Amino acid sequence: MLKSQNIRVQAIYLEQAGNSVPYEVNNFDTGGRVILIANQKHHEHFAYDNNGRINHWVDSANDGRRFEKFEYYFGYDEKGMVNAYKTSNSFSKFYGSVPDLKEDIIRNNRIIEKHSYNFNNEGRLTSELFSDTSGKPVYSNRLFYNKYGDLGSQITVNAVKDCKGDSTAVINTYNNKGKIVHKQLNRTIITCGSQVTILLKKTITESYSYTYNAGGQLVKETMTSTLPGAGYRKEYQYGIEGLIFKELNFDDKGKSASDLIYSYVYYSKKR
């Protein structure tokens, strides 16, 4: 959509009590790829290779007291699969091949984690398993697809570390046009109790529903949660170009919250 509309900049403004202030700006290249996301919390910069694949990503975050910069580099093999990943203090070594790909995370010339990835016959990722150097799992992610290739469900587990861990199960439902209409998310959070050996479990359930107009555009997103105050409703309005121009936000009680106004700058059309 952004490429076909020749969008160069998407500016978002926060509107509240009749006042409008800058909220976020997103810049795009002529191929419709995002090259900058900037807001008060962080700035992200993206660069791409000649095949349109991201090869450099910089994320600079500011929490109000300190500034942090995270930088990532990516490389690809002749089949277009990632075979290189580097940050400021670590890099990855890939070996094996699809459908069974392996990765070593190396820091200071030492392997600190081992990752394995599995893919199905269509080349879609079906599982990720991250382990420490002793072989103990620290993260796992399993993905299941329906017969149309849509992501039907997902199970993610972050193993307990430093008295914290969680697991998340997601189930997605789609309409006959392949649009997601419902997502059920159950997250179990594990923390230590009064003694390190005692673990407390708390499960949070979130239910998301999505409504579309006749043109297939998302017009309403509703989330309910067992966590008090976490629910919300979003409603979207579109201009004649088919681009979103207003996002209405409501809290879990249905009370109007801050709205977002979108504006666009276009590339000059070639003559």
PDB file of C-alpha atoms in Angstrom:
ATOM      1  CA  MET A   1       0.000   0.000   0.000  1.00  0.00           C
ATOM      2  CA  LEU A   2       2.715   2.503   0.974  1.00  0.00           C
ATOM      3  CA  LYS A   3       4.716   1.725  -2.160  1.00  0.00           C
ATOM      4  CA  SER A   4       1.706   2.022  -4.460  1.00  0.00           C
ATOM      5  CA  GLN A   5       0.712   5.304  -2.798  1.00  0.00           C
ATOM      6  CA  ASN A   6       4.267   6.657  -3.116  1.00  0.00           C
ATOM      7  CA  ILE A   7       4.501   7.473   0.607  1.00  0.00           C
ATOM      8  CA  ARG A   8       7.733   9.084   1.810  1.00  0.00           C
ATOM      9  CA  VAL A   9       6.799  10.114   5.376  1.00  0.00           C
ATOM     10  CA  GLN A  10       4.038   9.092   7.757  1.00  0.00           C
ATOM     11  CA  ALA A  11       3.673  11.537  10.655  1.00  0.00           C
ATOM     12  CA  ILE A  12       1.523  10.655  13.668  1.00  0.00           C
ATOM     13  CA  TYR A  13       0.210  13.235  16.126  1.00  0.00           C
ATOM     14  CA  LEU A  14      -1.256  12.695  19.573  1.00  0.00           C
ATOM     15  CA  GLU A  15      -4.580  14.454  20.008  1.00  0.00           C
ATOM     16  CA  GLN A  16      -5.976  15.008  23.472  1.00  0.00           C
ATOM     17  CA  ALA A  17      -8.332  17.671  24.867  1.00  0.00           C
ATOM     18  CA  GLY A  18      -8.154  19.603  21.607  1.00  0.00           C
ATOM     19  CA  ASN A  19      -4.360  19.713  21.570  1.00  0.00           C
ATOM     20  CA  SER A  20      -2.139  18.014  18.990  1.00  0.00           C
ATOM     21  CA  VAL A  21       1.520  17.156  19.610  1.00  0.00           C
ATOM     22  CA  PRO A  22       4.047  15.119  17.585  1.00  0.00           C
ATOM     23  CA  TYR A  23       3.981  11.437  18.525  1.00  0.00           C
ATOM     24  CA  GLU A  24       5.916   9.475  15.888  1.00  0.00           C
ATOM     25  CA  VAL A  25       7.364   9.816  12.400  1.00  0.00           C
ATOM     26  CA  ASN A  26       8.063   6.973   9.965  1.00  0.00           C
ATOM     27  CA  ASN A  27      10.150   7.397   6.817  1.00  0.00           C
ATOM     28  CA  PHE A  28      10.001   5.023   3.820  1.00  0.00           C
ATOM     29  CA  ASP A  29      12.177   4.454   0.770  1.00  0.00           C
ATOM     30  CA  THR A  30      10.809   4.351  -2.784  1.00  0.00           C
ATOM     31  CA  GLY A  31      10.209   0.614  -2.407  1.00  0.00           C
ATOM     32  CA  GLY A  32       7.817   1.177   0.507  1.00  0.00           C
ATOM     33  CA  ARG A  33      10.305  -0.166   3.064  1.00  0.00           C
ATOM     34  CA  VAL A  34      10.571   1.602   6.400  1.00  0.00           C
ATOM     35  CA  ILE A  35      13.949   3.304   6.924  1.00  0.00           C
ATOM     36  CA  LEU A  36      13.189   5.276  10.096  1.00  0.00           C
ATOM     37  CA  ILE A  37      10.845   4.961  13.070  1.00  0.00           C
ATOM     38  CA  ALA A  38      11.255   7.831  15.506  1.00  0.00           C
ATOM     39  CA  ASN A  39       9.326   8.681  18.659  1.00  0.00           C
ATOM     40  CA  GLN A  40      10.098   9.944  22.154  1.00  0.00           C
ATOM     41  CA  LYS A  41      11.203   6.530  23.418  1.00  0.00           C
ATOM     42  CA  HIS A  42      13.477   5.361  20.633  1.00  0.00           C
ATOM     43  CA  HIS A  43      14.753   5.835  17.087  1.00  0.00           C
ATOM     44  CA  GLU A  44      15.116   2.893  14.721  1.00  0.00           C
ATOM     45  CA  HIS A  45      17.077   3.033  11.460  1.00  0.00           C
ATOM     46  CA  PHE A  46      16.883   0.325   8.788  1.00  0.00           C
ATOM     47  CA  ALA A  47      19.103  -0.335   5.753  1.00  0.00           C
ATOM     48  CA  TYR A  48      18.582  -2.909   2.987  1.00  0.00           C
ATOM     49  CA  ASP A  49      20.695  -4.782   0.448  1.00  0.00           C
ATOM     50  CA  ASN A  50      20.113  -4.795  -3.309  1.00  0.00           C
ATOM     51  CA  ASN A  51      17.544  -7.591  -2.905  1.00  0.00           C
ATOM     52  CA  GLY A  52      15.455  -5.612  -0.440  1.00  0.00           C
ATOM     53  CA  ARG A  53      16.578  -7.611   2.610  1.00  0.00           C
ATOM     54  CA  ILE A  54      17.416  -5.808   5.822  1.00  0.00           C
ATOM     55  CA  ASN A  55      21.169  -5.866   6.451  1.00  0.00           C
ATOM     56  CA  HIS A  56      21.594  -3.171   9.105  1.00  0.00           C
ATOM     57  CA  TRP A  57      19.362  -2.099  11.972  1.00  0.00           C
ATOM     58  CA  VAL A  58      20.114   0.488  14.638  1.00  0.00           C
ATOM     59  CA  ASP A  59      17.799   0.961  17.617  1.00  0.00           C
ATOM     60  CA  SER A  60      18.602   3.818  19.979  1.00  0.00           C
ATOM     61  CA  ALA A  61      16.466   3.933  23.110  1.00  0.00           C
ATOM     62  CA  ASN A  62      16.044   6.646  25.719  1.00  0.00           C
ATOM     63  CA  ASP A  63      14.162   5.883  28.922  1.00  0.00           C
ATOM     64  CA  GLY A  64      14.436   9.470  30.181  1.00  0.00           C
ATOM     65  CA  ARG A  65      17.560   8.910  32.252  1.00  0.00           C
ATOM     66  CA  ARG A  66      19.986   7.155  29.931  1.00  0.00           C
ATOM     67  CA  PHE A  67      20.604   6.537  26.243  1.00  0.00           C
ATOM     68  CA  GLU A  68      21.293   3.067  24.850  1.00  0.00           C
ATOM     69  CA  LYS A  69      22.260   2.091  21.321  1.00  0.00           C
ATOM     70  CA  PHE A  70      21.722  -1.377  19.867  1.00  0.00           C
ATOM     71  CA  GLU A  71      23.179  -2.200  16.461  1.00  0.00           C
ATOM     72  CA  TYR A  72      22.581  -5.304  14.363  1.00  0.00           C
ATOM     73  CA  TYR A  73      24.024  -6.575  11.060  1.00  0.00           C
ATOM     74  CA  PHE A  74      22.565  -9.375   8.917  1.00  0.00           C
ATOM     75  CA  GLY A  75      23.958 -11.465   6.065  1.00  0.00           C
ATOM     76  CA  TYR A  76      22.266 -13.962   3.724  1.00  0.00           C
ATOM     77  CA  ASP A  77      23.201 -17.079   1.769  1.00  0.00           C
ATOM     78  CA  GLU A  78      22.460 -17.746  -1.896  1.00  0.00           C
ATOM     79  CA  LYS A  79      18.988 -19.036  -0.962  1.00  0.00           C
ATOM     80  CA  GLY A  80      18.104 -15.855   0.894  1.00  0.00           C
ATOM     81  CA  MET A  81      18.359 -17.359   4.375  1.00  0.00           C
ATOM     82  CA  VAL A  82      20.082 -15.438   7.171  1.00  0.00           C
ATOM     83  CA  ASN A  83      23.607 -16.795   7.647  1.00  0.00           C
ATOM     84  CA  ALA A  84      25.213 -13.942   9.574  1.00  0.00           C
ATOM     85  CA  TYR A  85      24.086 -11.921  12.558  1.00  0.00           C
ATOM     86  CA  LYS A  86      26.298  -9.500  14.451  1.00  0.00           C
ATOM     87  CA  THR A  87      25.845  -7.008  17.273  1.00  0.00           C
ATOM     88  CA  SER A  88      28.322  -4.719  19.004  1.00  0.00           C
ATOM     89  CA  ASN A  89      29.451  -7.497  21.375  1.00  0.00           C
ATOM     90  CA  SER A  90      28.519 -10.815  19.750  1.00  0.00           C
ATOM     91  CA  PHE A  91      28.174 -12.570  16.422  1.00  0.00           C
ATOM     92  CA  SER A  92      26.555 -15.726  15.111  1.00  0.00           C
ATOM     93  CA  LYS A  93      27.924 -18.681  13.221  1.00  0.00           C
ATOM     94  CA  PHE A  94      25.355 -20.637  11.202  1.00  0.00           C
ATOM     95  CA  TYR A  95      25.765 -24.200   9.989  1.00  0.00           C
ATOM     96  CA  GLY A  96      23.560 -26.952   8.662  1.00  0.00           C
ATOM     97  CA  SER A  97      20.770 -26.003   6.294  1.00  0.00           C
ATOM     98  CA  VAL A  98      17.002 -25.810   6.001  1.00  0.00           C
ATOM     99  CA  PRO A  99      14.997 -27.662   7.249  1.00  0.00           C
ATOM    100  CA  ASP A 100      17.458 -28.124  10.144  1.00  0.00           C
ATOM    101  CA  LEU A 101      19.499 -24.985  10.716  1.00  0.00           C
ATOM    102  CA  LYS A 102      21.918 -24.439  13.608  1.00  0.00           C
ATOM    103  CA  GLU A 103      23.432 -21.280  15.074  1.00  0.00           C
ATOM    104  CA  ASP A 104      26.159 -20.591  17.621  1.00  0.00           C
ATOM    105  CA  ILE A 105      26.142 -17.247  19.466  1.00  0.00           C
ATOM    106  CA  ILE A 106      29.731 -16.189  20.147  1.00  0.00           C
ATOM    107  CA  ARG A 107      31.051 -13.512  22.484  1.00  0.00           C
ATOM    108  CA  ASN A 108      34.699 -12.906  23.358  1.00  0.00           C
ATOM    109  CA  ASN A 109      35.615 -15.950  21.226  1.00  0.00           C
ATOM    110  CA  ARG A 110      33.388 -18.186  23.348  1.00  0.00           C
ATOM    111  CA  ILE A 111      30.085 -19.859  22.493  1.00  0.00           C
ATOM    112  CA  ILE A 112      27.487 -18.506  24.936  1.00  0.00           C
ATOM    113  CA  GLU A 113      24.316 -20.009  23.380  1.00  0.00           C
ATOM    114  CA  LYS A 114      23.297 -22.576  20.804  1.00  0.00           C
ATOM    115  CA  HIS A 115      20.195 -22.158  18.638  1.00  0.00           C
ATOM    116  CA  SER A 116      18.413 -24.612  16.387  1.00  0.00           C
ATOM    117  CA  TYR A 117      15.660 -23.916  13.842  1.00  0.00           C
ATOM    118  CA  ASN A 118      13.333 -26.280  11.990  1.00  0.00           C
ATOM    119  CA  PHE A 119      11.227 -25.555   8.917  1.00  0.00           C
ATOM    120  CA  ASN A 120       8.381 -27.353   7.151  1.00  0.00           C
ATOM    121  CA  ASN A 121       8.247 -28.346   3.486  1.00  0.00           C
ATOM    122  CA  GLU A 122       6.976 -24.869   2.545  1.00  0.00           C
ATOM    123  CA  GLY A 123       9.988 -23.245   4.210  1.00  0.00           C
ATOM    124  CA  ARG A 124       8.031 -21.841   7.141  1.00  0.00           C
ATOM    125  CA  LEU A 125       9.639 -21.809  10.564  1.00  0.00           C
ATOM    126  CA  THR A 126       8.115 -24.476  12.820  1.00  0.00           C
ATOM    127  CA  SER A 127      10.378 -24.412  15.883  1.00  0.00           C
ATOM    128  CA  GLU A 128      13.178 -22.524  17.603  1.00  0.00           C
ATOM    129  CA  LEU A 129      15.193 -23.857  20.525  1.00  0.00           C
ATOM    130  CA  PHE A 130      17.836 -21.825  22.352  1.00  0.00           C
ATOM    131  CA  SER A 131      20.122 -23.569  24.852  1.00  0.00           C
ATOM    132  CA  ASP A 132      23.000 -22.513  27.059  1.00  0.00           C
ATOM    133  CA  THR A 133      26.436 -24.107  26.821  1.00  0.00           C
ATOM    134  CA  SER A 134      25.394 -26.933  29.172  1.00  0.00           C
ATOM    135  CA  GLY A 135      22.500 -27.848  26.872  1.00  0.00           C
ATOM    136  CA  LYS A 136      19.803 -26.465  29.173  1.00  0.00           C
ATOM    137  CA  PRO A 137      16.954 -24.845  27.203  1.00  0.00           C
ATOM    138  CA  VAL A 138      16.530 -21.109  27.819  1.00  0.00           C
ATOM    139  CA  TYR A 139      13.913 -20.359  25.137  1.00  0.00           C
ATOM    140  CA  SER A 140      11.675 -22.363  22.850  1.00  0.00           C
ATOM    141  CA  ASN A 141       9.115 -21.373  20.262  1.00  0.00           C
ATOM    142  CA  ARG A 142       6.834 -23.724  18.312  1.00  0.00           C
ATOM    143  CA  LEU A 143       4.648 -22.568  15.449  1.00  0.00           C
ATOM    144  CA  PHE A 144       1.715 -24.424  13.860  1.00  0.00           C
ATOM    145  CA  TYR A 145       0.042 -23.522  10.552  1.00  0.00           C
ATOM    146  CA  ASN A 146      -3.368 -24.246   9.125  1.00  0.00           C
ATOM    147  CA  LYS A 147      -3.896 -25.825   5.696  1.00  0.00           C
ATOM    148  CA  TYR A 148      -3.799 -22.387   4.057  1.00  0.00           C
ATOM    149  CA  GLY A 149      -0.386 -21.540   5.515  1.00  0.00           C
ATOM    150  CA  ASP A 150      -1.681 -19.096   8.137  1.00  0.00           C
ATOM    151  CA  LEU A 151      -0.127 -19.180  11.609  1.00  0.00           C
ATOM    152  CA  GLY A 152      -2.770 -21.062  13.609  1.00  0.00           C
ATOM    153  CA  SER A 153      -1.105 -21.326  16.984  1.00  0.00           C
ATOM    154  CA  GLN A 154       2.167 -20.670  18.753  1.00  0.00           C
ATOM    155  CA  ILE A 155       3.726 -21.790  22.027  1.00  0.00           C
ATOM    156  CA  THR A 156       6.646 -19.822  23.460  1.00  0.00           C
ATOM    157  CA  VAL A 157       8.557 -20.663  26.644  1.00  0.00           C
ATOM    158  CA  ASN A 158      11.176 -18.540  28.384  1.00  0.00           C
ATOM    159  CA  ALA A 159      12.819 -20.798  30.943  1.00  0.00           C
ATOM    160  CA  VAL A 160      13.141 -19.623  34.539  1.00  0.00           C
ATOM    161  CA  LYS A 161      16.263 -17.503  34.966  1.00  0.00           C
ATOM    162  CA  ASP A 162      17.086 -15.167  37.836  1.00  0.00           C
ATOM    163  CA  CYS A 163      13.737 -16.139  39.394  1.00  0.00           C
ATOM    164  CA  LYS A 164      11.750 -15.071  36.322  1.00  0.00           C
ATOM    165  CA  GLY A 165      10.229 -16.952  33.423  1.00  0.00           C
ATOM    166  CA  ASP A 166       7.069 -17.172  31.362  1.00  0.00           C
ATOM    167  CA  SER A 167       5.235 -19.229  28.768  1.00  0.00           C
ATOM    168  CA  THR A 168       2.733 -18.017  26.195  1.00  0.00           C
ATOM    169  CA  ALA A 169       0.194 -19.910  24.101  1.00  0.00           C
ATOM    170  CA  VAL A 170      -1.526 -18.136  21.185  1.00  0.00           C
ATOM    171  CA  ILE A 171      -4.420 -19.393  19.026  1.00  0.00           C
ATOM    172  CA  ASN A 172      -5.410 -17.447  15.891  1.00  0.00           C
ATOM    173  CA  THR A 173      -8.709 -17.635  13.976  1.00  0.00           C
ATOM    174  CA  TYR A 174      -9.121 -16.357  10.403  1.00  0.00           C
ATOM    175  CA  ASN A 175     -12.067 -15.516   8.168  1.00  0.00           C
ATOM    176  CA  ASN A 176     -12.594 -16.911   4.662  1.00  0.00           C
ATOM    177  CA  LYS A 177     -10.451 -14.096   3.232  1.00  0.00           C
ATOM    178  CA  GLY A 178      -7.439 -14.999   5.333  1.00  0.00           C
ATOM    179  CA  LYS A 179      -7.832 -12.063   7.717  1.00  0.00           C
ATOM    180  CA  ILE A 180      -7.246 -12.736  11.403  1.00  0.00           C
ATOM    181  CA  VAL A 181     -10.480 -12.135  13.323  1.00  0.00           C
ATOM    182  CA  HIS A 182      -9.600 -13.453  16.763  1.00  0.00           C
ATOM    183  CA  LYS A 183      -6.492 -14.137  18.830  1.00  0.00           C
ATOM    184  CA  GLN A 184      -6.490 -15.846  22.213  1.00  0.00           C
ATOM    185  CA  LEU A 185      -3.358 -15.403  24.309  1.00  0.00           C
ATOM    186  CA  ASN A 186      -2.620 -17.149  27.606  1.00  0.00           C
ATOM    187  CA  ARG A 187       0.550 -16.086  29.398  1.00  0.00           C
ATOM    188  CA  THR A 188       1.827 -17.807  32.527  1.00  0.00           C
ATOM    189  CA  ILE A 189       4.352 -15.747  34.490  1.00  0.00           C
ATOM    190  CA  ILE A 190       6.649 -17.513  36.929  1.00  0.00           C
ATOM    191  CA  THR A 191       8.468 -15.696  39.749  1.00  0.00           C
ATOM    192  CA  CYS A 192      10.170 -16.632  42.983  1.00  0.00           C
ATOM    193  CA  GLY A 193       8.290 -16.528  46.254  1.00  0.00           C
ATOM    194  CA  SER A 194       9.666 -15.835  49.728  1.00  0.00           C
ATOM    195  CA  GLN A 195      12.273 -18.545  49.132  1.00  0.00           C
ATOM    196  CA  VAL A 196      14.201 -19.017  45.916  1.00  0.00           C
ATOM    197  CA  THR A 197      12.977 -22.602  45.603  1.00  0.00           C
ATOM    198  CA  ILE A 198       9.325 -21.540  45.741  1.00  0.00           C
ATOM    199  CA  LEU A 199       7.800 -20.443  42.454  1.00  0.00           C
ATOM    200  CA  LEU A 200       4.619 -18.443  42.057  1.00  0.00           C
ATOM    201  CA  LYS A 201       2.553 -18.759  38.890  1.00  0.00           C
ATOM    202  CA  LYS A 202       0.148 -16.181  37.557  1.00  0.00           C
ATOM    203  CA  THR A 203      -1.798 -16.670  34.336  1.00  0.00           C
ATOM    204  CA  ILE A 204      -3.019 -13.742  32.255  1.00  0.00           C
ATOM    205  CA  THR A 205      -5.568 -14.288  29.493  1.00  0.00           C
ATOM    206  CA  GLU A 206      -5.966 -11.805  26.667  1.00  0.00           C
ATOM    207  CA  SER A 207      -8.582 -11.996  23.933  1.00  0.00           C
ATOM    208  CA  TYR A 208      -8.234  -9.917  20.759  1.00  0.00           C
ATOM    209  CA  SER A 209     -10.953  -9.445  18.159  1.00  0.00           C
ATOM    210  CA  TYR A 210     -10.594  -7.712  14.781  1.00  0.00           C
ATOM    211  CA  THR A 211     -13.287  -6.234  12.528  1.00  0.00           C
ATOM    212  CA  TYR A 212     -12.816  -5.245   8.881  1.00  0.00           C
ATOM    213  CA  ASN A 213     -14.773  -3.148   6.402  1.00  0.00           C
ATOM    214  CA  ALA A 214     -15.897  -4.313   2.952  1.00  0.00           C
ATOM    215  CA  GLY A 215     -12.503  -3.347   1.530  1.00  0.00           C
ATOM    216  CA  GLY A 216     -10.648  -5.574   3.988  1.00  0.00           C
ATOM    217  CA  GLN A 217      -9.310  -2.707   6.090  1.00  0.00           C
ATOM    218  CA  LEU A 218      -9.087  -3.132   9.842  1.00  0.00           C
ATOM    219  CA  VAL A 219     -11.666  -0.819  11.445  1.00  0.00           C
ATOM    220  CA  LYS A 220     -11.802  -2.073  15.034  1.00  0.00           C
ATOM    221  CA  GLU A 221      -9.476  -3.928  17.393  1.00  0.00           C
ATOM    222  CA  THR A 222     -10.673  -4.916  20.853  1.00  0.00           C
ATOM    223  CA  MET A 223      -8.627  -6.517  23.627  1.00  0.00           C
ATOM    224  CA  THR A 224     -10.004  -7.839  26.902  1.00  0.00           C
ATOM    225  CA  SER A 225      -7.739  -9.082  29.665  1.00  0.00           C
ATOM    226  CA  THR A 226      -7.924 -10.715  33.059  1.00  0.00           C
ATOM    227  CA  LEU A 227      -5.294  -8.157  34.117  1.00  0.00           C
ATOM    228  CA  PRO A 228      -7.225  -5.147  35.461  1.00  0.00           C
ATOM    229  CA  GLY A 229      -6.866  -2.018  33.346  1.00  0.00           C
ATOM    230  CA  ALA A 230      -5.029  -3.717  30.488  1.00  0.00           C
ATOM    231  CA  GLY A 231      -7.907  -3.958  28.031  1.00  0.00           C
ATOM    232  CA  TYR A 232      -8.555  -1.462  25.261  1.00  0.00           C
ATOM    233  CA  ARG A 233     -10.432  -0.732  22.047  1.00  0.00           C
ATOM    234  CA  LYS A 234      -9.050   0.898  18.910  1.00  0.00           C
ATOM    235  CA  GLU A 235     -11.075   2.177  15.973  1.00  0.00           C
ATOM    236  CA  TYR A 236      -9.534   3.184  12.645  1.00  0.00           C
ATOM    237  CA  GLN A 237     -10.716   5.651  10.021  1.00  0.00           C
ATOM    238  CA  TYR A 238      -9.398   5.839   6.457  1.00  0.00           C
ATOM    239  CA  GLY A 239      -9.169   8.521   3.792  1.00  0.00           C
ATOM    240  CA  ILE A 240     -10.158   8.215   0.152  1.00  0.00           C
ATOM    241  CA  GLU A 241      -6.640   6.969  -0.690  1.00  0.00           C
ATOM    242  CA  GLY A 242      -7.208   3.967   1.576  1.00  0.00           C
ATOM    243  CA  LEU A 243      -4.655   5.173   4.124  1.00  0.00           C
ATOM    244  CA  ILE A 244      -5.433   5.410   7.803  1.00  0.00           C
ATOM    245  CA  PHE A 245      -5.873   9.005   8.973  1.00  0.00           C
ATOM    246  CA  LYS A 246      -7.273   8.596  12.508  1.00  0.00           C
ATOM    247  CA  GLU A 247      -6.977   6.084  15.337  1.00  0.00           C
ATOM    248  CA  LEU A 248      -9.500   6.367  18.170  1.00  0.00           C
ATOM    249  CA  ASN A 249      -8.413   4.850  21.483  1.00  0.00           C
ATOM    250  CA  PHE A 250     -10.554   3.730  24.418  1.00  0.00           C
ATOM    251  CA  ASP A 251      -9.626   2.150  27.735  1.00  0.00           C
ATOM    252  CA  ASP A 252     -11.062  -1.075  29.156  1.00  0.00           C
ATOM    253  CA  LYS A 253     -14.067   0.839  30.515  1.00  0.00           C
ATOM    254  CA  GLY A 254     -14.875   2.321  27.117  1.00  0.00           C
ATOM    255  CA  LYS A 255     -13.669   5.789  28.103  1.00  0.00           C
ATOM    256  CA  SER A 256     -12.065   7.799  25.333  1.00  0.00           C
ATOM    257  CA  ALA A 257      -8.287   8.065  25.606  1.00  0.00           C
ATOM    258  CA  SER A 258      -5.725   9.889  23.471  1.00  0.00           C
ATOM    259  CA  ASP A 259      -6.384   9.673  19.725  1.00  0.00           C
ATOM    260  CA  LEU A 260      -3.776   9.498  16.965  1.00  0.00           C
ATOM    261  CA  ILE A 261      -3.933  11.577  13.778  1.00  0.00           C
ATOM    262  CA  TYR A 262      -1.966  10.437  10.700  1.00  0.00           C
ATOM    263  CA  SER A 263      -0.635  12.620   7.912  1.00  0.00           C
ATOM    264  CA  TYR A 264       1.509  11.771   4.884  1.00  0.00           C
ATOM    265  CA  VAL A 265       4.187  13.245   2.654  1.00  0.00           C
ATOM    266  CA  TYR A 266       4.475  11.800  -0.844  1.00  0.00           C
ATOM    267  CA  TYR A 267       7.378  11.326  -3.244  1.00  0.00           C
ATOM    268  CA  SER A 268       7.175  13.536  -6.305  1.00  0.00           C
ATOM    269  CA  LYS A 269       5.835  11.537  -9.203  1.00  0.00           C
ATOM    270  CA  LYS A 270       8.185  11.111 -12.145  1.00  0.00           C
ATOM    271  CA  ARG A 271       7.098  12.720 -15.371  1.00  0.00           C
TER     272      ARG A 271
END
